[in-house]
Amino acid sequence: MKIPNLIGYHTSSEGTITFQTVNPITDQFHPELFVEATQAEVDRSATLAKGAYRTFSRTSPMERAQFLRAIITELELNKSLLTVTYSRESGLKEQRAEVEFTRTIFQLTSFADLLSQENLEIKHIDLADPNRTPTPKPQLIKYKLGIGPIVIFGASNFPFAYSTVGGDTAAALAAGCPVIVKSHPFHAHTSFLVAKLVVKVAEEHKLPEGVFSHLNATGYEVGQRLVQHPFVQGVGFTGSIKGGLAIQQLAQQRAVPIPVFAEMGSLNPVVILPSALKKESDNIATKLALSITQSSGQFCTKPGALFLVQAVETTHFLETFKTIFEQQASYSMVHPTIARIYTQRAKQVIDQTNVHLFAQGTVTKTCNLGIPQLSITDGHTFDTNKLLQEEVFGPHALLVICKDQLELEQILENIDGQLTFSLFHNEENIEAQNLFFLAQEKAGRVILNGVPTGVEVSPAMQHGGPFPSSSDSRFTAVGTDSIQRFLRGVTVQK
Ligand code: NAP
């Protein structure tokens, strides 16, 4: 069966390049053939999106709320087909599918609720004062307007929540921006099924054609053409640092540069002070082992480096941590390519001078395993080897044993921007200490006595940190505040 592109309200499969998705647990290809979008199809989707923009951006917030709620209804009606396809294409378990589906619904609901608030449209009215001296004052009304057609790139590891109608798409549609999704080739069928529902709802709601399009692609070309298309006005990207930077560079090289909101990978440092280990060493070891290995460590917030200082408590912790970690099972990763890159990257880290394999999880008999691995090094080696400071996407973490807290803080001064920074401690008034200030300066979210995985969807969430974890640390990719990425202010002066 051939799976077409969805361009406005029409299906289209003009291209000759096709690809298939694979079940990573069995290595079997699925029968569907996805037809990659051509240059003409990219152009048509962008032209339709531009045409839809004027009408869609001027729909009332209530109309857009109704649109989002109708998408929710369709997703729920089709939940079982969607979740089965999700697990078939990603290898992620039923329970994970349930959690991610619920999160996707919650994200859409949050935006629909936001749009349903009274007076959302008018942000600020400044009344005129014709009698003001020395100059009369005009009336100013400031609105927020969607910035235009947005291209969305989802990540492989969240086929629902950071993909077709995930957080970025929900935020862009809520802002009144037409969306073109560059479907992720690893879960292309899940993406197509979701996209079909969005298109159906848009048509039923008589929204302008082009408010949503969905393009298949297995290589970079389609995405790159979309980013370069003059009618596209912004990009939402979730994926690797390498991919995000490539997209950002393209967007900057356009005749008219456009913003790229790229949420990328992160090392997510975790500091474990001896004071915390005095109190609950075993509990911390269990929490961290699970956080590193759950869903094969395929989270942007997975702890990638654990920092400890030499102390008796640390020695005891390491013994327990090793035992608990070695009990963690290996699972298939979301795609053979991801599993291959993970295995190579973990080996590359372990092969560095002064780095050693510290613990390894159990090996099971399925394909494309991400074998949990912990490696260990000293503070100086970490500080002087940039390769150790890059994300290993999968169930690997590096233990960094520092001489003392001074060395620990010096090392952390030198690390790049992060999505999260966790601090296990039992100190009085930690929020007034240097380590806490450092954490705030380096990351978008600081977690005290907890693990970074499990991103709460909330208006109080900051998911996005200093570069390179995000392309613009002023914004969040999670929570209703993420709508701000796709809006700009317009003042009407009378
Ligand atoms: P990826 O390889 O960067 O791919 C993401 C999307 O970008 C895919 O559609 C990919 O297309 C496209 N792409 C990548 N490089 C490109 C280029 N040079 N030109 C044009 N398109 C390009 O990421 P992934 O493997 O799917 O996802 C895993 C990564 O995402 C991890 O690093 C993880 O930490 C990160 N992530 C971050 C967040 C966050 O919120 N910060 C959330 C989830 C995941 P093709 O697939 O066709 O190559």
Coordinates of C-alpha atoms and ligand atoms in Angstrom, one line a residue:
M1 CA 0.0 0.0 0.0
K2 CA 1.4 3.4 -1.0
I3 CA 1.1 6.2 1.7
P4 CA 0.7 9.6 0.1
N5 CA 1.6 13.1 1.3
L6 CA -1.3 15.1 2.6
I7 CA -1.2 18.5 1.0
G8 CA -4.1 20.7 2.2
Y9 CA -7.2 18.6 1.7
H10 CA -5.7 16.4 -1.0
T11 CA -3.5 13.3 -1.1
S12 CA -0.5 13.5 -3.4
S13 CA 2.2 11.0 -4.3
E14 CA 4.0 12.4 -7.3
G15 CA 7.5 11.2 -6.3
T16 CA 9.4 8.1 -7.2
I17 CA 11.3 7.7 -4.0
T18 CA 9.6 5.4 -1.5
F19 CA 10.6 4.1 1.9
Q20 CA 9.3 1.8 4.6
T21 CA 9.4 1.8 8.4
V22 CA 10.8 -1.1 10.4
N23 CA 9.7 -2.9 13.6
P24 CA 12.9 -2.4 15.7
I25 CA 12.0 -5.4 17.9
T26 CA 11.9 -7.9 15.0
D27 CA 13.9 -6.0 12.3
Q28 CA 10.9 -6.7 9.9
F29 CA 10.0 -4.0 7.4
H30 CA 6.3 -2.9 7.4
P31 CA 4.5 -3.3 4.1
E32 CA 3.5 0.4 3.6
L33 CA 5.5 2.3 1.1
F34 CA 5.8 6.0 1.9
V35 CA 6.1 8.3 -1.1
E36 CA 8.7 11.0 -0.5
A37 CA 7.5 14.5 -1.3
T38 CA 8.8 16.2 -4.4
Q39 CA 10.0 19.8 -4.8
A40 CA 6.6 20.6 -6.5
E41 CA 4.7 19.1 -3.5
V42 CA 6.9 21.1 -1.0
D43 CA 6.1 24.2 -3.0
R44 CA 2.3 23.4 -3.1
S45 CA 2.1 22.8 0.6
A46 CA 4.0 26.1 1.3
T47 CA 1.8 28.0 -1.1
L48 CA -1.4 26.6 0.4
A49 CA -0.1 27.4 3.9
K50 CA 0.6 31.0 2.9
G51 CA -2.9 31.3 1.4
A52 CA -4.4 29.8 4.6
Y53 CA -2.5 32.1 6.9
R54 CA -4.5 35.3 6.4
T55 CA -7.8 33.6 7.3
F56 CA -6.5 31.2 9.9
S57 CA -4.5 33.8 11.8
R58 CA -7.7 35.9 12.1
T59 CA -9.9 33.1 13.4
S60 CA -11.0 33.8 16.9
P61 CA -9.2 32.1 19.8
M62 CA -12.5 30.3 20.5
E63 CA -12.6 28.9 16.9
R64 CA -9.1 27.6 17.3
A65 CA -9.9 26.1 20.6
Q66 CA -12.8 24.3 19.0
F67 CA -10.5 23.0 16.3
L68 CA -8.0 21.7 18.9
R69 CA -10.8 20.0 20.9
A70 CA -12.2 18.3 17.7
I71 CA -8.7 17.0 17.0
I72 CA -8.6 15.5 20.6
T73 CA -12.0 13.8 19.9
E74 CA -10.7 12.2 16.7
L75 CA -7.4 11.1 18.4
E76 CA -9.4 9.5 21.2
L77 CA -11.8 7.7 18.8
N78 CA -8.8 6.3 17.0
K79 CA -6.6 5.7 20.0
S80 CA -6.3 1.9 19.7
L81 CA -5.1 2.0 16.0
L82 CA -2.8 4.9 16.8
T83 CA -1.1 3.3 19.8
V84 CA -0.7 -0.1 18.1
T85 CA 1.0 1.6 15.1
Y86 CA 3.1 3.6 17.5
S87 CA 4.4 0.5 19.3
R88 CA 4.9 -1.4 16.0
E89 CA 7.0 1.4 14.6
S90 CA 8.9 2.5 17.7
G91 CA 9.2 -0.7 19.7
L92 CA 8.1 1.4 22.7
K93 CA 5.9 -0.5 25.0
E94 CA 2.1 -0.2 25.4
Q95 CA 2.4 1.5 28.8
R96 CA 4.7 4.2 27.3
A97 CA 2.3 4.6 24.4
E98 CA -0.5 5.2 26.9
V99 CA 1.6 7.8 28.8
E100 CA 2.6 9.6 25.7
F101 CA -0.9 9.6 24.2
T102 CA -2.3 11.0 27.4
R103 CA 0.3 13.7 27.4
T104 CA -0.4 14.6 23.8
I105 CA -4.1 15.0 24.6
F106 CA -3.3 17.1 27.7
Q107 CA -1.1 19.4 25.7
L108 CA -3.8 20.0 23.1
T109 CA -6.4 20.5 26.0
S110 CA -4.1 23.0 27.7
F111 CA -3.9 25.1 24.5
A112 CA -7.7 24.8 23.9
D113 CA -8.2 26.0 27.5
L114 CA -5.8 28.9 27.1
L115 CA -7.6 30.0 23.9
S116 CA -11.0 29.7 25.7
Q117 CA -10.0 32.4 28.2
E118 CA -11.9 35.7 27.9
N119 CA -10.0 38.7 26.4
L120 CA -7.1 36.6 25.2
E121 CA -6.9 38.4 21.9
I122 CA -6.3 41.9 23.2
K123 CA -3.2 42.0 25.3
H124 CA -2.9 45.6 26.1
I125 CA -5.0 48.8 25.5
D126 CA -3.5 52.2 26.3
L127 CA -6.3 54.8 26.1
A128 CA -5.8 58.0 24.2
D129 CA -5.3 61.3 25.9
P130 CA -5.9 64.2 23.5
N131 CA -5.3 66.7 26.2
R132 CA -1.9 65.5 27.2
T133 CA 0.9 68.1 27.0
P134 CA 3.2 68.8 25.4
T135 CA 1.8 66.2 22.8
P136 CA -1.5 64.5 22.7
K137 CA -1.4 60.7 23.3
P138 CA -2.8 58.3 20.7
Q139 CA -4.8 55.2 21.6
L140 CA -2.6 52.1 21.3
I141 CA -3.9 48.5 21.1
K142 CA -1.4 45.8 21.0
Y143 CA -2.3 42.4 19.6
K144 CA -0.4 39.2 19.2
L145 CA -0.5 37.7 15.7
G146 CA 0.7 34.3 14.4
I147 CA 4.0 34.7 12.6
G148 CA 3.0 32.7 9.5
P149 CA 3.4 29.2 8.2
I150 CA 5.5 27.0 10.4
V151 CA 7.5 23.8 9.5
I152 CA 7.6 21.2 12.3
F153 CA 10.3 18.5 12.6
G154 CA 9.5 15.9 15.3
A155 CA 12.0 13.7 17.1
S156 CA 12.2 9.9 16.7
N157 CA 11.8 9.2 20.4
F158 CA 8.4 10.8 20.9
P159 CA 6.1 9.7 18.0
F160 CA 3.1 11.4 19.6
A161 CA 4.1 14.1 22.0
Y162 CA 7.0 15.7 20.0
S163 CA 5.8 14.8 16.6
T164 CA 2.9 15.3 14.2
V165 CA 0.4 16.9 16.6
G166 CA 2.7 17.2 19.6
G167 CA 3.6 20.3 21.6
D168 CA 5.1 22.3 18.7
T169 CA 2.2 21.7 16.3
A170 CA -0.4 22.4 19.0
A171 CA 1.4 25.7 20.0
A172 CA 1.6 26.8 16.3
L173 CA -2.0 26.1 15.5
A174 CA -3.1 27.7 18.8
A175 CA -1.1 30.8 17.7
G176 CA -3.0 30.9 14.3
C177 CA -0.1 29.6 12.2
P178 CA -0.6 27.0 9.5
V179 CA 1.6 24.0 10.0
I180 CA 3.5 21.8 7.6
V181 CA 4.8 18.7 9.3
K182 CA 8.0 17.1 7.9
S183 CA 7.1 13.6 9.0
H184 CA 9.8 11.6 10.9
P185 CA 10.8 8.6 8.7
F186 CA 11.1 6.2 11.7
H187 CA 7.4 6.5 12.6
A188 CA 6.0 7.6 9.3
H189 CA 2.8 5.6 9.6
T190 CA 1.9 6.8 13.1
S191 CA 2.5 10.3 11.8
F192 CA 0.3 9.8 8.7
L193 CA -2.6 8.4 10.7
V194 CA -2.5 11.3 13.1
A195 CA -2.1 13.8 10.2
K196 CA -5.1 12.3 8.4
L197 CA -7.3 13.1 11.5
V198 CA -6.0 16.7 11.7
V199 CA -6.8 17.2 8.0
K200 CA -10.3 15.7 8.4
V201 CA -11.1 18.0 11.3
A202 CA -9.7 21.1 9.5
E203 CA -12.0 20.4 6.5
E204 CA -15.0 19.7 8.7
H205 CA -14.4 23.0 10.5
K206 CA -14.2 24.7 7.1
L207 CA -10.7 26.1 7.8
P208 CA -8.8 27.3 4.8
E209 CA -7.1 24.6 2.8
G210 CA -3.4 24.5 3.7
V211 CA -3.8 25.1 7.4
F212 CA -2.2 21.7 7.9
S213 CA 0.0 19.6 5.5
H214 CA 2.0 16.5 6.1
L215 CA 5.0 15.5 3.9
N216 CA 6.8 12.2 3.9
A217 CA 10.6 12.2 3.7
T218 CA 13.4 9.8 4.4
G219 CA 16.4 12.1 3.7
Y220 CA 17.2 15.7 4.6
E221 CA 16.1 17.3 1.3
V222 CA 12.4 17.8 1.9
G223 CA 13.1 19.3 5.3
Q224 CA 15.8 21.6 3.9
R225 CA 13.6 22.7 1.0
L226 CA 10.8 23.6 3.4
V227 CA 13.1 25.6 5.7
Q228 CA 14.4 27.5 2.6
H229 CA 10.9 28.1 1.2
P230 CA 10.2 31.8 1.1
F231 CA 6.6 31.3 2.3
V232 CA 7.7 29.5 5.5
Q233 CA 8.1 31.9 8.4
G234 CA 9.3 29.8 11.3
V235 CA 10.5 26.3 12.3
G236 CA 9.8 24.1 15.3
F237 CA 12.5 21.5 15.6
T238 CA 13.0 18.7 18.1
G239 CA 16.0 16.4 17.6
S240 CA 19.7 16.2 17.8
I241 CA 22.1 19.1 18.2
K242 CA 23.7 18.3 14.8
G243 CA 20.3 18.4 13.1
G244 CA 19.1 21.5 14.9
L245 CA 22.2 23.4 14.0
A246 CA 22.0 22.4 10.4
I247 CA 18.4 23.7 10.2
Q248 CA 19.2 26.9 12.0
Q249 CA 22.1 27.6 9.7
L250 CA 19.9 27.1 6.6
A251 CA 17.3 29.4 8.1
Q252 CA 19.9 32.1 8.7
Q253 CA 21.2 31.9 5.2
R254 CA 17.9 32.7 3.6
A255 CA 17.3 36.0 1.9
V256 CA 14.8 36.6 4.7
P257 CA 16.1 34.7 7.8
I258 CA 13.4 33.1 10.0
P259 CA 13.4 31.9 13.6
V260 CA 14.2 28.3 14.3
F261 CA 13.0 27.1 17.7
A262 CA 15.2 24.0 18.1
E263 CA 15.0 21.8 21.1
M264 CA 18.1 19.6 21.0
G265 CA 20.0 17.1 23.0
S266 CA 21.6 17.7 26.4
L267 CA 24.0 16.0 28.9
N268 CA 21.7 16.8 31.9
P269 CA 24.3 16.9 34.6
V270 CA 23.4 15.4 38.0
V271 CA 25.4 16.4 41.0
I272 CA 25.3 14.1 44.0
L273 CA 26.8 15.6 47.1
P274 CA 28.0 13.4 50.0
S275 CA 25.4 15.2 52.3
A276 CA 22.6 13.6 50.1
L277 CA 24.2 10.2 50.2
K278 CA 24.4 10.2 54.0
K279 CA 20.6 10.4 54.0
E280 CA 19.3 8.2 51.2
S281 CA 22.0 6.6 49.1
D282 CA 20.1 3.5 48.0
N283 CA 17.1 5.5 47.0
I284 CA 19.2 7.8 44.9
A285 CA 20.9 4.9 43.2
T286 CA 17.6 3.3 42.3
K287 CA 16.1 6.5 41.0
L288 CA 19.1 7.3 38.8
A289 CA 19.4 3.7 37.4
L290 CA 15.8 3.9 36.3
S291 CA 16.1 7.4 34.9
I292 CA 19.1 6.4 32.8
T293 CA 17.6 3.2 31.5
Q294 CA 13.8 3.6 31.1
S295 CA 12.7 3.5 27.5
S296 CA 16.3 2.6 26.6
G297 CA 17.5 6.0 27.8
Q298 CA 15.8 7.7 24.8
F299 CA 14.9 10.9 26.5
C300 CA 16.4 14.4 25.9
T301 CA 16.3 14.7 29.7
K302 CA 18.2 11.5 30.4
P303 CA 21.0 12.0 33.0
G304 CA 24.1 11.8 30.9
A305 CA 26.8 12.7 33.4
L306 CA 26.8 12.1 37.2
F307 CA 29.2 14.2 39.3
L308 CA 30.4 13.0 42.7
V309 CA 33.2 14.0 45.0
Q310 CA 35.6 11.7 46.6
A311 CA 34.2 10.7 50.1
V312 CA 33.4 7.6 52.0
E313 CA 29.7 8.1 51.2
T314 CA 30.6 8.2 47.5
T315 CA 32.4 4.9 47.7
H316 CA 29.4 3.2 49.3
F317 CA 27.0 4.7 46.8
L318 CA 29.1 3.5 43.9
E319 CA 29.0 -0.1 45.2
T320 CA 25.2 0.0 45.5
F321 CA 24.7 1.8 42.2
K322 CA 26.8 -0.8 40.4
T323 CA 24.6 -3.6 41.8
I324 CA 21.3 -1.9 40.9
F325 CA 22.5 -0.8 37.5
E326 CA 23.6 -4.3 36.6
Q327 CA 20.0 -5.5 37.2
Q328 CA 18.6 -3.2 34.5
A329 CA 17.5 -5.0 31.3
S330 CA 18.3 -4.0 27.7
Y331 CA 15.5 -3.1 25.3
S332 CA 15.2 -2.4 21.6
M333 CA 15.8 1.2 20.7
V334 CA 13.3 3.0 18.4
H335 CA 15.2 2.3 15.2
P336 CA 18.2 0.2 14.0
T337 CA 20.1 3.4 13.2
I338 CA 19.6 4.8 16.7
A339 CA 20.7 1.5 18.2
R340 CA 23.8 1.4 16.0
I341 CA 24.8 5.0 16.8
Y342 CA 24.2 4.5 20.5
T343 CA 26.4 1.4 20.6
Q344 CA 29.2 3.3 18.7
R345 CA 28.9 6.4 20.8
A346 CA 29.0 4.5 24.2
K347 CA 32.0 2.6 23.0
Q348 CA 33.7 5.8 21.8
V349 CA 33.3 7.2 25.3
I350 CA 34.5 4.1 27.1
D351 CA 37.5 3.9 24.7
Q352 CA 38.8 7.3 25.7
T353 CA 42.0 7.5 27.8
N354 CA 41.2 7.4 31.6
V355 CA 37.6 6.2 31.0
H356 CA 36.5 2.8 32.1
L357 CA 33.3 0.7 31.8
F358 CA 31.9 0.6 35.4
A359 CA 28.7 -1.4 35.0
Q360 CA 26.5 -2.9 32.4
G361 CA 22.8 -4.0 32.3
T362 CA 21.6 -7.4 31.3
V363 CA 21.3 -8.5 27.7
T364 CA 18.1 -9.8 26.3
K365 CA 17.4 -11.6 23.0
T366 CA 15.7 -8.9 20.8
C367 CA 17.0 -6.9 18.0
N368 CA 18.5 -3.4 18.1
L369 CA 19.3 -3.5 21.8
G370 CA 20.5 -0.4 23.8
I371 CA 22.6 -2.1 26.4
P372 CA 22.6 0.0 29.6
Q373 CA 26.2 1.1 30.4
L374 CA 27.8 3.2 33.0
S375 CA 31.3 4.5 32.4
I376 CA 33.6 6.2 34.9
T377 CA 36.3 8.9 34.8
D378 CA 37.9 11.6 36.9
G379 CA 37.2 15.3 37.0
H380 CA 40.3 16.4 35.1
T381 CA 39.7 13.9 32.2
F382 CA 36.1 15.1 31.9
D383 CA 37.1 18.7 31.9
T384 CA 39.8 18.4 29.2
N385 CA 38.0 16.0 26.8
K386 CA 35.1 17.7 25.0
L387 CA 33.9 14.4 23.5
L388 CA 32.9 13.3 27.0
Q389 CA 30.6 16.3 27.3
E390 CA 28.4 15.4 24.4
E391 CA 25.1 13.6 24.7
V392 CA 25.1 9.8 24.2
F393 CA 21.5 9.2 23.1
G394 CA 20.6 6.0 24.9
P395 CA 21.0 4.2 28.3
H396 CA 24.5 5.4 29.0
A397 CA 25.8 7.7 31.7
L398 CA 29.3 8.8 32.7
L399 CA 30.3 8.9 36.3
V400 CA 32.7 11.8 37.0
I401 CA 34.5 11.5 40.3
C402 CA 36.0 14.9 41.4
K403 CA 38.7 15.5 43.9
D404 CA 36.5 17.9 45.9
Q405 CA 33.7 20.4 45.6
L406 CA 36.0 23.1 44.3
E407 CA 37.1 20.9 41.4
L408 CA 33.4 19.9 40.8
E409 CA 32.4 23.6 40.6
Q410 CA 35.3 24.5 38.3
I411 CA 34.3 21.7 35.9
L412 CA 30.7 22.7 35.9
E413 CA 31.7 26.3 35.1
N414 CA 33.0 25.0 31.8
I415 CA 30.1 22.9 30.6
D416 CA 27.7 24.0 27.8
G417 CA 24.1 25.0 28.2
Q418 CA 21.7 22.3 29.4
L419 CA 18.0 21.4 29.4
T420 CA 18.3 20.3 33.0
F421 CA 20.6 20.3 36.0
S422 CA 19.9 18.1 39.0
L423 CA 21.3 18.5 42.5
F424 CA 21.0 15.8 45.2
H425 CA 21.9 17.5 48.5
N426 CA 21.0 17.7 52.1
E427 CA 22.4 21.2 52.7
E428 CA 20.9 24.1 54.6
N429 CA 19.8 26.8 52.3
I430 CA 21.2 25.3 49.0
E431 CA 19.4 28.0 47.0
A432 CA 21.9 30.6 48.3
Q433 CA 25.0 28.5 47.4
N434 CA 27.3 28.8 44.4
L435 CA 26.4 25.4 43.1
F436 CA 22.7 26.4 42.8
F437 CA 23.6 29.7 41.0
L438 CA 25.7 27.7 38.7
A439 CA 22.9 25.3 38.0
Q440 CA 20.5 28.2 37.2
E441 CA 23.0 29.8 34.8
K442 CA 23.6 26.5 33.0
A443 CA 20.1 25.0 32.6
G444 CA 16.5 25.8 31.9
R445 CA 15.2 23.5 34.8
V446 CA 17.0 22.9 38.1
I447 CA 15.8 19.8 39.9
L448 CA 16.5 19.5 43.6
N449 CA 16.7 15.9 44.9
G450 CA 15.1 14.4 41.9
V451 CA 15.8 13.0 38.4
P452 CA 15.4 15.1 35.2
T453 CA 13.3 12.6 33.2
G454 CA 9.5 13.2 33.3
V455 CA 8.8 16.6 32.0
E456 CA 5.6 18.0 33.5
V457 CA 3.3 19.8 31.0
S458 CA 2.5 23.0 32.9
P459 CA 2.6 26.8 32.5
A460 CA 5.4 26.7 35.1
M461 CA 7.6 24.4 33.0
Q462 CA 10.7 25.7 31.3
H463 CA 11.8 23.1 28.7
G464 CA 14.7 24.7 26.9
G465 CA 18.0 25.9 28.2
P466 CA 21.0 27.9 27.1
F467 CA 22.7 27.0 23.8
P468 CA 23.2 24.3 22.6
S469 CA 20.4 22.6 24.4
S470 CA 18.0 25.0 22.7
S471 CA 18.5 27.6 20.0
D472 CA 16.8 30.3 22.0
S473 CA 16.8 29.9 25.8
R474 CA 14.2 32.7 26.2
F475 CA 11.4 30.3 25.2
T476 CA 10.0 26.9 26.4
A477 CA 8.9 24.1 24.2
V478 CA 6.6 22.6 26.8
G479 CA 3.6 24.2 28.5
T480 CA 1.3 26.9 27.2
D481 CA 4.0 29.5 27.3
S482 CA 5.5 27.8 24.2
I483 CA 2.8 29.6 22.1
Q484 CA 5.0 32.7 22.4
R485 CA 7.5 31.3 20.0
F486 CA 4.9 31.6 17.2
L487 CA 3.4 35.0 17.9
R488 CA 4.6 38.5 17.3
G489 CA 3.2 41.8 18.6
V490 CA 1.3 44.3 16.4
T491 CA 0.3 47.6 17.7
V492 CA -2.7 49.5 16.1
Q493 CA -2.4 53.2 16.8
K494 CA -5.4 55.4 16.5
Ligands
NAP1 P1 17.5 13.9 14.5 O1 18.3 12.9 13.9 O2 18.1 15.3 14.7 O3 16.2 14.1 13.6 C1 15.1 14.9 13.9 C2 14.4 15.4 12.6 O4 15.3 16.3 11.9 C3 14.2 14.2 11.6 O5 13.0 14.5 10.9 C4 15.4 14.4 10.6 O6 15.2 14.0 9.3 C5 15.6 15.9 10.6 N1 17.0 16.3 10.4 C6 18.1 16.0 11.1 N2 19.2 16.5 10.6 C7 18.8 17.2 9.5 C8 19.5 18.0 8.5 N3 20.8 18.2 8.6 N4 18.8 18.6 7.6 C9 17.4 18.4 7.5 N5 16.7 17.6 8.4 C10 17.4 17.1 9.4 O7 16.9 13.5 15.9 P2 16.2 12.1 16.3 O8 17.3 11.0 16.3 O9 15.0 11.9 15.6 O10 15.9 12.3 17.9 C11 16.8 12.1 18.9 C12 17.4 13.4 19.4 O11 16.4 14.3 19.7 C13 18.2 13.3 20.7 O12 19.4 14.0 20.6 C14 17.3 13.8 21.8 O13 18.0 14.3 22.9 C15 16.6 14.9 21.0 N6 15.3 15.3 21.6 C16 15.3 16.5 22.2 C17 14.1 16.9 22.8 C18 14.0 18.3 23.5 O14 12.9 18.7 23.8 N7 15.1 19.0 23.7 C19 13.0 16.0 22.9 C20 13.1 14.8 22.3 C21 14.3 14.4 21.6 P3 15.6 12.4 8.9 O15 15.1 11.6 10.0 O16 14.9 12.3 7.6 O17 17.0 12.4 8.9

